[in-house]
Coordinates of N, CA and C and ligand atoms in Angstrom, one line a residue:
X1 N 0.8 -1.2 0.0 CA 0.0 0.0 0.0 C 0.9 1.2 0.0
X2 N 0.7 2.1 -1.0 CA 1.4 3.4 -1.0 C 0.5 4.4 -1.4
X3 N 0.0 5.2 -0.4 CA -1.0 6.2 -0.7 C -0.3 7.4 -1.3
X4 N -1.0 8.3 -2.0 CA -0.5 9.5 -2.5 C 0.0 10.3 -1.3
X5 N 1.2 11.0 -1.5 CA 1.7 11.8 -0.4 C 0.7 12.8 0.2
X6 N 0.5 12.8 1.5 CA -0.5 13.7 2.1 C 0.3 14.9 2.7
X7 N -0.1 16.1 2.3 CA 0.6 17.3 2.8 C 0.4 17.3 4.3
X8 N 1.5 17.5 5.0 CA 1.5 17.7 6.4 C 1.6 16.4 7.2
X9 N 1.7 15.2 6.4 CA 1.8 13.9 7.1 C 2.9 13.8 8.1
X10 N 4.1 14.2 7.6 CA 5.3 14.1 8.4 C 5.2 14.9 9.7
X11 N 4.6 16.1 9.5 CA 4.5 17.0 10.7 C 3.5 16.4 11.7
X12 N 2.4 15.9 11.2 CA 1.4 15.2 12.1 C 2.0 14.0 12.8
X13 N 2.8 13.3 12.1 CA 3.5 12.1 12.7 C 4.5 12.6 13.8
X14 N 5.2 13.6 13.4 CA 6.2 14.1 14.4 C 5.6 14.6 15.7
X15 N 4.4 15.1 15.6 CA 3.7 15.6 16.8 C 2.8 14.6 17.5
X16 N 2.7 13.4 17.0 CA 1.8 12.5 17.6 C 2.3 11.8 18.8
X17 N 1.5 11.8 19.9 CA 1.9 11.1 21.1 C 1.9 9.6 20.9
X18 N 1.3 9.1 19.8 CA 1.2 7.6 19.6 C 2.4 7.1 18.8
X19 N 3.2 8.0 18.3 CA 4.3 7.5 17.5 C 5.6 7.7 18.3
X20 N 6.4 6.7 18.3 CA 7.7 6.8 19.0 C 8.7 7.4 18.1
X21 N 9.1 8.6 18.4 CA 9.9 9.5 17.5 C 11.3 9.0 17.3
X22 N 11.9 8.5 18.4 CA 13.3 8.0 18.4 C 13.3 6.6 18.9
X23 N 12.8 5.7 18.1 CA 12.7 4.3 18.6 C 14.0 3.6 19.0
X24 N 15.1 4.0 18.4 CA 16.4 3.4 18.8 C 16.7 3.7 20.2
X25 N 16.2 4.8 20.8 CA 16.5 5.1 22.2 C 15.9 4.1 23.1
X26 N 14.9 3.3 22.6 CA 14.2 2.3 23.5 C 14.8 0.9 23.3
X27 N 15.8 0.8 22.4 CA 16.4 -0.6 22.2 C 16.8 -1.2 23.5
X28 N 16.2 -2.4 23.7 CA 16.5 -3.1 25.0 C 15.8 -2.7 26.2
X29 N 14.9 -1.7 26.0 CA 14.2 -1.2 27.2 C 12.8 -0.7 26.8
X30 N 12.1 -1.4 26.0 CA 10.7 -1.0 25.6 C 9.8 -1.1 26.8
X31 N 10.2 -2.0 27.7 CA 9.3 -2.1 28.9 C 9.2 -0.8 29.7
X32 N 10.2 0.1 29.5 CA 10.1 1.4 30.2 C 9.0 2.3 29.6
X33 N 8.9 2.2 28.3 CA 7.9 3.0 27.6 C 6.5 2.6 28.0
X34 N 6.3 1.2 28.1 CA 5.0 0.7 28.4 C 4.7 0.7 29.9
X35 N 5.8 0.8 30.7 CA 5.7 0.8 32.2 C 5.3 -0.6 32.7
X36 N 5.7 -1.6 32.0 CA 5.5 -3.0 32.5 C 6.4 -3.9 31.7
X37 N 6.4 -5.2 32.1 CA 7.3 -6.1 31.4 C 6.5 -7.2 30.6
X38 N 5.3 -6.7 30.1 CA 4.5 -7.6 29.3 C 5.2 -8.0 28.0
X39 N 4.8 -9.1 27.3 CA 5.5 -9.4 26.0 C 5.2 -8.3 25.0
X40 N 6.1 -8.2 24.1 CA 6.0 -7.3 23.0 C 5.7 -8.0 21.7
X41 N 4.6 -7.6 21.0 CA 4.3 -8.2 19.7 C 4.3 -7.0 18.7
X42 N 4.8 -7.3 17.5 CA 4.9 -6.2 16.5 C 4.2 -6.7 15.2
X43 N 3.7 -5.7 14.5 CA 3.2 -6.0 13.1 C 4.0 -5.2 12.2
X44 N 4.6 -5.8 11.2 CA 5.4 -5.2 10.2 C 4.6 -4.9 8.9
X45 N 4.5 -3.6 8.6 CA 3.6 -3.2 7.4 C 2.2 -3.2 7.9
X46 N 1.9 -2.5 8.9 CA 0.6 -2.5 9.6 C -0.5 -1.8 8.7
X47 N -0.1 -1.0 7.7 CA -1.0 -0.3 6.9 C -1.8 0.6 7.7
X48 N -3.2 0.6 7.6 CA -4.0 1.5 8.4 C -4.3 1.0 9.8
X49 N -3.8 -0.2 10.2 CA -3.7 -0.6 11.6 C -4.9 -1.2 12.2
X50 N -5.9 -1.6 11.4 CA -7.1 -2.2 12.0 C -6.8 -3.4 12.9
X51 N -5.9 -4.3 12.3 CA -5.6 -5.6 12.9 C -4.9 -5.4 14.3
X52 N -3.9 -4.6 14.3 CA -3.1 -4.4 15.6 C -3.9 -3.6 16.6
X53 N -4.7 -2.7 16.2 CA -5.5 -2.0 17.2 C -6.6 -2.9 17.8
X54 N -7.1 -3.7 17.0 CA -8.1 -4.7 17.5 C -7.5 -5.6 18.5
X55 N -6.3 -6.1 18.2 CA -5.6 -7.0 19.1 C -5.3 -6.3 20.4
X56 N -4.8 -5.1 20.3 CA -4.4 -4.3 21.5 C -5.6 -4.2 22.4
X57 N -6.8 -4.0 21.9 CA -8.0 -3.9 22.7 C -8.4 -5.2 23.3
X58 N -8.2 -6.3 22.6 CA -8.5 -7.6 23.1 C -7.5 -8.1 24.1
X59 N -6.3 -7.7 24.1 CA -5.2 -8.3 24.9 C -4.5 -7.2 25.7
X60 N -5.0 -6.7 26.8 CA -4.4 -5.6 27.5 C -3.0 -6.1 28.1
X61 N -2.8 -7.4 28.3 CA -1.6 -7.9 28.9 C -0.4 -8.1 27.8
X62 N -0.6 -7.6 26.6 CA 0.4 -7.6 25.6 C 0.7 -6.2 25.1
X63 N 2.0 -5.9 24.9 CA 2.3 -4.6 24.4 C 2.5 -4.7 22.9
X64 N 1.9 -3.8 22.1 CA 1.9 -3.9 20.6 C 2.6 -2.7 20.1
X65 N 3.3 -3.0 19.0 CA 4.0 -1.9 18.2 C 3.7 -2.1 16.8
X66 N 3.1 -1.2 16.1 CA 2.8 -1.2 14.7 C 3.9 -0.5 13.9
X67 N 4.4 -1.2 12.9 CA 5.5 -0.6 12.1 C 5.1 -0.4 10.7
X68 N 5.3 0.8 10.2 CA 4.9 1.1 8.8 C 6.0 2.0 8.2
X69 N 6.3 1.8 7.0 CA 7.4 2.6 6.4 C 7.0 3.9 5.7
X70 N 5.7 4.0 5.3 CA 5.2 5.2 4.6 C 4.4 6.1 5.5
X71 N 4.8 7.3 5.5 CA 4.1 8.3 6.4 C 2.6 8.5 6.0
X72 N 2.3 8.5 4.7 CA 0.9 8.7 4.3 C 0.0 7.5 4.8
X73 N 0.6 6.3 4.9 CA -0.2 5.2 5.4 C -0.3 5.2 6.9
X74 N 0.8 5.5 7.5 CA 0.8 5.6 9.0 C -0.2 6.7 9.5
X75 N -0.2 7.7 8.7 CA -1.2 8.8 9.1 C -2.6 8.3 9.2
X76 N -3.0 7.4 8.3 CA -4.3 6.9 8.3 C -4.5 6.0 9.6
X77 N -3.5 5.3 10.0 CA -3.6 4.6 11.3 C -3.7 5.5 12.5
X78 N -3.0 6.6 12.4 CA -3.1 7.6 13.6 C -4.5 8.2 13.7
X79 N -5.1 8.4 12.5 CA -6.4 9.0 12.6 C -7.4 8.0 13.2
X80 N -7.2 6.7 13.0 CA -8.0 5.7 13.6 C -7.7 5.6 15.1
X81 N -6.5 5.7 15.4 CA -6.0 5.5 16.8 C -6.5 6.6 17.7
X82 N -6.7 7.8 17.1 CA -7.1 9.0 17.9 C -8.4 8.8 18.7
X83 N -9.3 7.9 18.2 CA -10.6 7.7 18.9 C -10.6 6.6 19.9
X84 N -9.4 6.0 20.1 CA -9.3 4.8 21.0 C -8.6 5.1 22.3
X85 N -9.0 4.5 23.4 CA -8.2 4.6 24.6 C -7.5 3.3 24.8
X86 N -6.2 3.2 24.4 CA -5.4 2.0 24.4 C -4.0 2.3 25.0
X87 N -3.7 1.9 26.2 CA -2.4 2.2 26.8 C -1.3 1.3 26.3
X88 N -1.7 0.2 25.5 CA -0.7 -0.8 25.2 C -0.3 -0.9 23.7
X89 N -0.4 0.3 23.0 CA 0.0 0.3 21.6 C 0.7 1.6 21.2
X90 N 1.8 1.4 20.5 CA 2.5 2.6 19.8 C 2.8 2.2 18.4
X91 N 3.2 3.3 17.6 CA 3.6 3.1 16.2 C 5.0 3.6 16.0
X92 N 5.6 3.0 15.0 CA 6.9 3.5 14.6 C 6.9 3.6 13.0
X93 N 7.5 4.7 12.5 CA 7.7 4.7 11.1 C 9.1 4.3 10.8
X94 N 9.2 3.1 10.1 CA 10.5 2.4 10.0 C 10.4 1.4 8.8
X95 N 11.5 1.2 8.2 CA 11.7 0.1 7.3 C 12.1 -1.1 8.1
X96 N 11.4 -2.2 7.8 CA 11.7 -3.4 8.6 C 13.2 -3.9 8.6
X97 N 13.9 -3.5 7.6 CA 15.3 -3.8 7.5 C 16.1 -3.3 8.7
X98 N 15.5 -2.2 9.3 CA 16.3 -1.5 10.4 C 15.8 -2.0 11.8
X99 N 15.0 -3.1 11.8 CA 14.4 -3.5 13.1 C 15.4 -3.7 14.2
X100 N 16.6 -4.3 13.8 CA 17.6 -4.6 14.9 C 18.3 -3.4 15.5
X101 N 18.0 -2.2 14.8 CA 18.5 -0.9 15.4 C 17.6 -0.4 16.5
X102 N 16.4 -1.0 16.6 CA 15.3 -0.5 17.4 C 14.9 -1.5 18.5
X103 N 15.1 -2.8 18.3 CA 14.8 -3.9 19.3 C 16.1 -4.6 19.6
X104 N 16.2 -5.0 20.9 CA 17.4 -5.8 21.3 C 17.1 -7.3 21.1
X105 N 18.1 -8.0 21.3 CA 18.0 -9.5 21.2 C 16.9 -10.0 22.2
X106 N 16.1 -10.9 21.7 CA 15.0 -11.5 22.5 C 13.9 -10.6 23.0
X107 N 13.9 -9.4 22.4 CA 12.9 -8.4 22.9 C 11.5 -8.5 22.4
X108 N 11.4 -9.3 21.3 CA 10.0 -9.4 20.7 C 9.6 -10.8 20.8
X109 N 8.3 -11.0 21.2 CA 7.8 -12.4 21.3 C 7.1 -12.9 20.1
X110 N 6.5 -11.9 19.3 CA 5.8 -12.4 18.1 C 5.8 -11.3 17.0
X111 N 5.9 -11.7 15.8 CA 5.9 -10.8 14.7 C 4.8 -11.2 13.8
X112 N 3.9 -10.2 13.4 CA 2.9 -10.4 12.5 C 3.2 -9.8 11.1
X113 N 3.0 -10.6 10.1 CA 3.2 -10.1 8.7 C 1.8 -10.3 8.0
X114 N 1.2 -9.2 7.7 CA -0.2 -9.4 7.1 C -0.2 -8.8 5.7
X115 N -0.5 -9.6 4.7 CA -0.7 -9.2 3.3 C 0.4 -8.3 2.9
X116 N 1.6 -8.8 3.2 CA 2.9 -8.2 2.8 C 2.9 -8.0 1.2
X117 N 3.6 -7.0 0.8 CA 3.7 -6.8 -0.7 C 4.4 -8.0 -1.3
X118 N 3.8 -8.5 -2.4 CA 4.2 -9.8 -3.0 C 5.6 -9.7 -3.7
X119 N 5.9 -8.6 -4.3 CA 7.1 -8.4 -5.1 C 7.2 -9.7 -6.0
X120 N 6.3 -9.8 -7.1 CA 6.3 -11.0 -7.9 C 7.5 -11.3 -8.8
X121 N 8.3 -10.2 -9.1 CA 9.4 -10.5 -10.0 C 10.5 -11.2 -9.2
X122 N 11.1 -12.2 -9.8 CA 12.2 -12.9 -9.2 C 13.3 -12.0 -8.7
X123 N 13.6 -11.0 -9.5 CA 14.8 -10.1 -9.1 C 14.5 -9.2 -7.9
X124 N 13.2 -9.2 -7.5 CA 12.8 -8.4 -6.3 C 12.5 -9.3 -5.1
X125 N 12.9 -10.6 -5.2 CA 12.5 -11.6 -4.2 C 13.1 -11.2 -2.8
X126 N 14.2 -10.6 -2.8 CA 14.8 -10.2 -1.5 C 14.1 -9.1 -0.8
X127 N 13.1 -8.5 -1.5 CA 12.3 -7.4 -0.8 C 11.1 -8.0 -0.1
X128 N 10.8 -9.3 -0.3 CA 9.7 -10.0 0.3 C 10.0 -10.1 1.8
X129 N 9.0 -9.8 2.6 CA 9.2 -9.8 4.1 C 9.4 -11.2 4.7
X130 N 9.2 -12.3 3.8 CA 9.5 -13.7 4.3 C 10.7 -14.2 3.6
X131 N 11.5 -13.3 3.0 CA 12.8 -13.8 2.4 C 13.9 -14.0 3.4
X132 N 14.9 -14.7 3.0 CA 16.0 -15.0 3.9 C 16.6 -13.7 4.6
X133 N 16.7 -12.7 3.8 CA 17.2 -11.4 4.2 C 16.5 -10.9 5.4
X134 N 15.1 -10.9 5.3 CA 14.3 -10.4 6.5 C 14.3 -11.4 7.6
X135 N 14.3 -12.7 7.3 CA 14.3 -13.7 8.4 C 15.6 -13.5 9.3
X136 N 16.7 -13.1 8.6 CA 17.9 -12.9 9.4 C 17.7 -11.7 10.3
X137 N 17.0 -10.7 9.9 CA 16.7 -9.6 10.8 C 15.8 -10.0 12.0
X138 N 14.8 -10.8 11.7 CA 13.8 -11.2 12.7 C 14.6 -12.1 13.8
X139 N 15.6 -12.9 13.2 CA 16.4 -13.7 14.1 C 17.1 -12.9 15.2
X140 N 17.4 -11.7 14.9 CA 18.2 -10.9 15.8 C 17.3 -10.3 17.0
X141 N 16.0 -10.3 16.8 CA 15.2 -9.6 17.8 C 14.1 -10.5 18.5
X142 N 13.9 -11.7 17.8 CA 12.8 -12.5 18.3 C 13.3 -13.4 19.5
X143 N 12.4 -13.6 20.5 CA 12.8 -14.6 21.5 C 13.0 -16.0 20.9
X144 N 13.7 -16.8 21.7 CA 14.1 -18.1 21.1 C 12.8 -18.9 20.8
X145 N 11.8 -18.8 21.6 CA 10.5 -19.6 21.3 C 9.5 -18.6 20.6
X146 N 9.9 -17.5 20.1 CA 9.0 -16.6 19.5 C 8.4 -17.1 18.2
X147 N 7.4 -16.4 17.7 CA 6.7 -16.9 16.5 C 6.5 -15.8 15.5
X148 N 6.5 -16.2 14.2 CA 6.1 -15.3 13.1 C 4.7 -15.8 12.6
X149 N 3.8 -14.9 12.5 CA 2.5 -15.2 11.9 C 2.3 -14.5 10.6
X150 N 2.0 -15.2 9.6 CA 2.0 -14.6 8.2 C 0.7 -14.9 7.5
X151 N 0.0 -13.9 7.1 CA -1.3 -14.1 6.3 C -1.2 -13.5 5.0
X152 N -1.7 -14.1 4.0 CA -1.8 -13.5 2.6 C -2.9 -14.1 1.8
X153 N -3.3 -13.4 0.8 CA -4.2 -14.0 -0.2 C -3.4 -14.4 -1.4
X154 N -2.1 -14.1 -1.4 CA -1.3 -14.3 -2.6 C -0.7 -15.7 -2.6
X155 N -1.2 -16.6 -3.4 CA -0.8 -18.0 -3.3 C 0.7 -18.2 -3.7
X156 N 1.2 -17.4 -4.7 CA 2.6 -17.5 -5.1 C 3.5 -17.1 -3.9
X157 N 3.1 -16.0 -3.3 CA 4.0 -15.5 -2.1 C 3.9 -16.5 -1.0
X158 N 2.8 -17.1 -0.8 CA 2.6 -18.1 0.3 C 3.5 -19.3 0.0
X159 N 3.4 -19.8 -1.2 CA 4.2 -21.0 -1.6 C 5.7 -20.7 -1.5
X160 N 6.1 -19.5 -2.0 CA 7.5 -19.1 -1.8 C 7.9 -19.1 -0.4
X161 N 7.0 -18.6 0.5 CA 7.4 -18.6 2.0 C 7.4 -19.9 2.6
X162 N 6.6 -20.9 2.1 CA 6.7 -22.3 2.6 C 8.1 -22.9 2.3
X163 N 8.7 -22.3 1.3 CA 10.1 -22.8 0.9 C 11.2 -22.0 1.6
X164 N 11.0 -20.6 1.5 CA 12.1 -19.7 2.0 C 12.2 -19.9 3.6
X165 N 11.2 -20.1 4.3 CA 11.3 -20.2 5.8 C 12.1 -21.4 6.2
X166 N 11.8 -22.6 5.7 CA 12.6 -23.8 6.1 C 14.1 -23.6 5.5
X167 N 14.2 -23.0 4.3 CA 15.5 -22.9 3.7 C 16.4 -22.0 4.6
X168 N 15.8 -21.1 5.4 CA 16.5 -20.2 6.2 C 16.7 -20.8 7.6
X169 N 16.3 -22.0 7.8 CA 16.6 -22.7 9.1 C 15.4 -22.6 10.1
X170 N 14.3 -22.1 9.7 CA 13.1 -21.9 10.5 C 12.2 -23.1 10.2
X171 N 11.1 -23.3 11.1 CA 10.2 -24.3 10.7 C 8.8 -23.8 10.7
X172 N 8.0 -24.3 9.7 CA 6.6 -23.9 9.6 C 5.8 -24.8 10.6
X173 N 5.3 -24.2 11.7 CA 4.7 -25.1 12.7 C 3.2 -25.3 12.5
X174 N 2.6 -24.5 11.6 CA 1.1 -24.6 11.3 C 0.9 -23.9 10.1
X175 N -0.1 -24.4 9.2 CA -0.4 -23.6 8.0 C -1.8 -24.0 7.5
X176 N -2.4 -23.1 6.8 CA -3.7 -23.5 6.1 C -3.7 -22.7 4.8
X177 N -4.4 -23.2 3.8 CA -4.6 -22.5 2.5 C -6.0 -21.8 2.5
X178 N -6.7 -22.0 3.6 CA -8.1 -21.4 3.7 C -8.4 -21.1 5.1
X179 N -7.8 -20.0 5.6 CA -7.9 -19.6 7.0 C -9.4 -19.5 7.5
X180 N -10.2 -18.9 6.6 CA -11.6 -18.6 7.0 C -12.5 -19.8 7.1
X181 N -12.0 -20.9 6.6 CA -12.7 -22.2 6.8 C -11.9 -23.2 7.6
X182 N -11.0 -22.7 8.4 CA -10.1 -23.5 9.2 C -10.6 -23.5 10.7
X183 N -10.0 -24.3 11.5 CA -10.4 -24.5 12.9 C -10.2 -23.2 13.7
X184 N -9.4 -22.3 13.2 CA -9.1 -21.0 14.0 C -9.9 -19.8 13.4
X185 N -10.8 -20.1 12.5 CA -11.5 -19.0 11.8 C -12.2 -18.1 12.8
X186 N -12.8 -18.7 13.9 CA -13.6 -17.9 14.8 C -12.7 -16.8 15.6
X187 N -11.5 -17.1 15.8 CA -10.6 -16.2 16.6 C -9.8 -15.3 15.7
X188 N -10.0 -15.4 14.4 CA -9.1 -14.6 13.5 C -9.6 -13.2 13.5
X189 N -8.6 -12.3 13.6 CA -8.8 -10.8 13.5 C -8.4 -10.4 12.1
X190 N -9.3 -9.7 11.4 CA -9.1 -9.4 10.0 C -8.4 -8.0 9.9
X191 N -7.6 -8.0 8.8 CA -6.9 -6.7 8.5 C -7.8 -6.0 7.4
X192 N -7.4 -4.8 7.0 CA -8.1 -4.1 6.0 C -8.1 -4.8 4.7
X193 N -6.9 -5.3 4.3 CA -6.7 -6.0 3.0 C -7.5 -7.3 3.1
X194 N -7.5 -8.0 4.2 CA -8.2 -9.3 4.4 C -9.7 -9.1 4.1
X195 N -10.2 -8.1 4.7 CA -11.7 -7.8 4.5 C -12.0 -7.7 3.0
X196 N -11.1 -6.9 2.4 CA -11.4 -6.7 0.9 C -11.2 -8.0 0.1
X197 N -10.1 -8.7 0.3 CA -9.9 -9.9 -0.5 C -10.9 -11.0 -0.2
X198 N -11.2 -11.1 1.1 CA -12.2 -12.2 1.4 C -13.5 -11.9 0.8
X199 N -13.9 -10.6 0.8 CA -15.2 -10.2 0.3 C -15.2 -10.5 -1.3
X200 N -14.1 -10.5 -1.9 CA -14.0 -10.8 -3.3 C -13.9 -12.3 -3.6
X201 N -13.9 -13.1 -2.5 CA -13.9 -14.5 -2.6 C -12.6 -15.2 -2.6
X202 N -11.5 -14.4 -2.3 CA -10.2 -15.0 -2.3 C -9.9 -15.8 -1.0
X203 N -9.5 -17.1 -1.1 CA -9.1 -17.7 0.1 C -7.9 -17.1 0.7
X204 N -7.8 -17.1 2.1 CA -6.7 -16.5 2.8 C -5.8 -17.6 3.3
X205 N -4.5 -17.5 3.0 CA -3.5 -18.5 3.5 C -2.9 -17.9 4.8
X206 N -2.5 -18.8 5.7 CA -1.8 -18.4 6.9 C -0.8 -19.5 7.3
X207 N 0.3 -19.0 7.8 CA 1.3 -19.9 8.4 C 1.8 -19.3 9.7
X208 N 2.3 -20.2 10.6 CA 3.0 -19.8 11.8 C 4.4 -20.4 11.7
X209 N 5.4 -19.6 12.0 CA 6.8 -20.1 11.9 C 7.5 -19.9 13.2
X210 N 8.4 -20.8 13.5 CA 9.3 -20.7 14.7 C 10.7 -21.1 14.2
X211 N 11.6 -20.8 15.1 CA 13.0 -21.3 14.8 C 13.0 -22.8 14.7
X212 N 13.9 -23.3 13.8 CA 14.0 -24.7 13.7 C 14.8 -25.3 14.9
X213 N 14.7 -26.6 15.0 CA 15.4 -27.3 16.1 C 16.9 -27.2 15.8
X214 N 17.7 -26.8 16.8 CA 19.2 -26.7 16.6 C 19.8 -28.0 16.9
Ligands
SAM301 N1 -1.1 -5.2 6.8 C1 -2.1 -4.3 6.2 C2 -3.3 -5.1 5.8 O1 -3.3 -6.3 5.8 O2 -4.3 -4.5 5.6 C3 -1.4 -3.6 5.0 C4 -1.0 -4.4 3.9 S1 -0.2 -3.5 2.6 C5 -0.3 -4.6 1.2 C6 1.5 -3.8 3.0 C7 2.1 -2.7 3.9 O3 3.4 -3.0 4.3 C8 2.2 -1.3 3.2 O4 1.5 -0.3 4.0 C9 3.7 -1.1 3.1 O5 4.0 0.3 3.2 C10 4.2 -1.9 4.3 N2 5.6 -2.3 4.1 C11 6.1 -3.0 3.0 N3 7.4 -3.3 3.2 C12 7.7 -2.7 4.4 C13 8.9 -2.7 5.1 N4 10.1 -3.2 4.6 N5 9.0 -2.1 6.3 C14 7.8 -1.6 6.9 N6 6.6 -1.6 6.2 C15 6.6 -2.1 5.0

């Protein structure tokens, strides 16, 4: 998702109490920002943020951080955030490649990747958020027993991920090609893209990945 540049977006983000302006300053001590030592879950490429805000409301015992690289998209999330009273969620404007500058080793318990850009051309494969390059970044910040949860409607990206994840030394611990007709459908929280694609009749794929056995 890349919305047209919105005038004043950077300024609004810079003045928002919901955006962590200098996230690297919290590396290794995110618990101080939240004022507790609850687990930290992050969503990379949160878009307009429906999913992560819904989870934050459902799970007050978990600290959530939504990450989005484009200001114009993050701004939409902030507009939605403004009407909510949630002490357990903040946002960061960041490219996921820089995650290890912002989170310390073992600092993140779960990473959500939802409807990540598919980058269909082979020469762009390393930009996919489930590529070896990004898995190496997640390896630096995720707890040893931490999980990655990945949803997409894009069958090619999903099948690529079913190969790239084990190839990088991780294991796929659970998967479905049709999440909305699976045993976990009732507890599934939908993203903006998921609502759109599901309404068009696209099946939604999901996998959960963990580090492989050493
Ligand atoms: N997760 C949302 C959903 O399911 O509705 C948005 C999906 S949208 C297709 C993908 C989002 O990921 C875009 O907003 C894009 O800017 C963001 N994104 C892509 N690559 C990223 C990266 N390397 N770091 C941070 N955000 C990224």
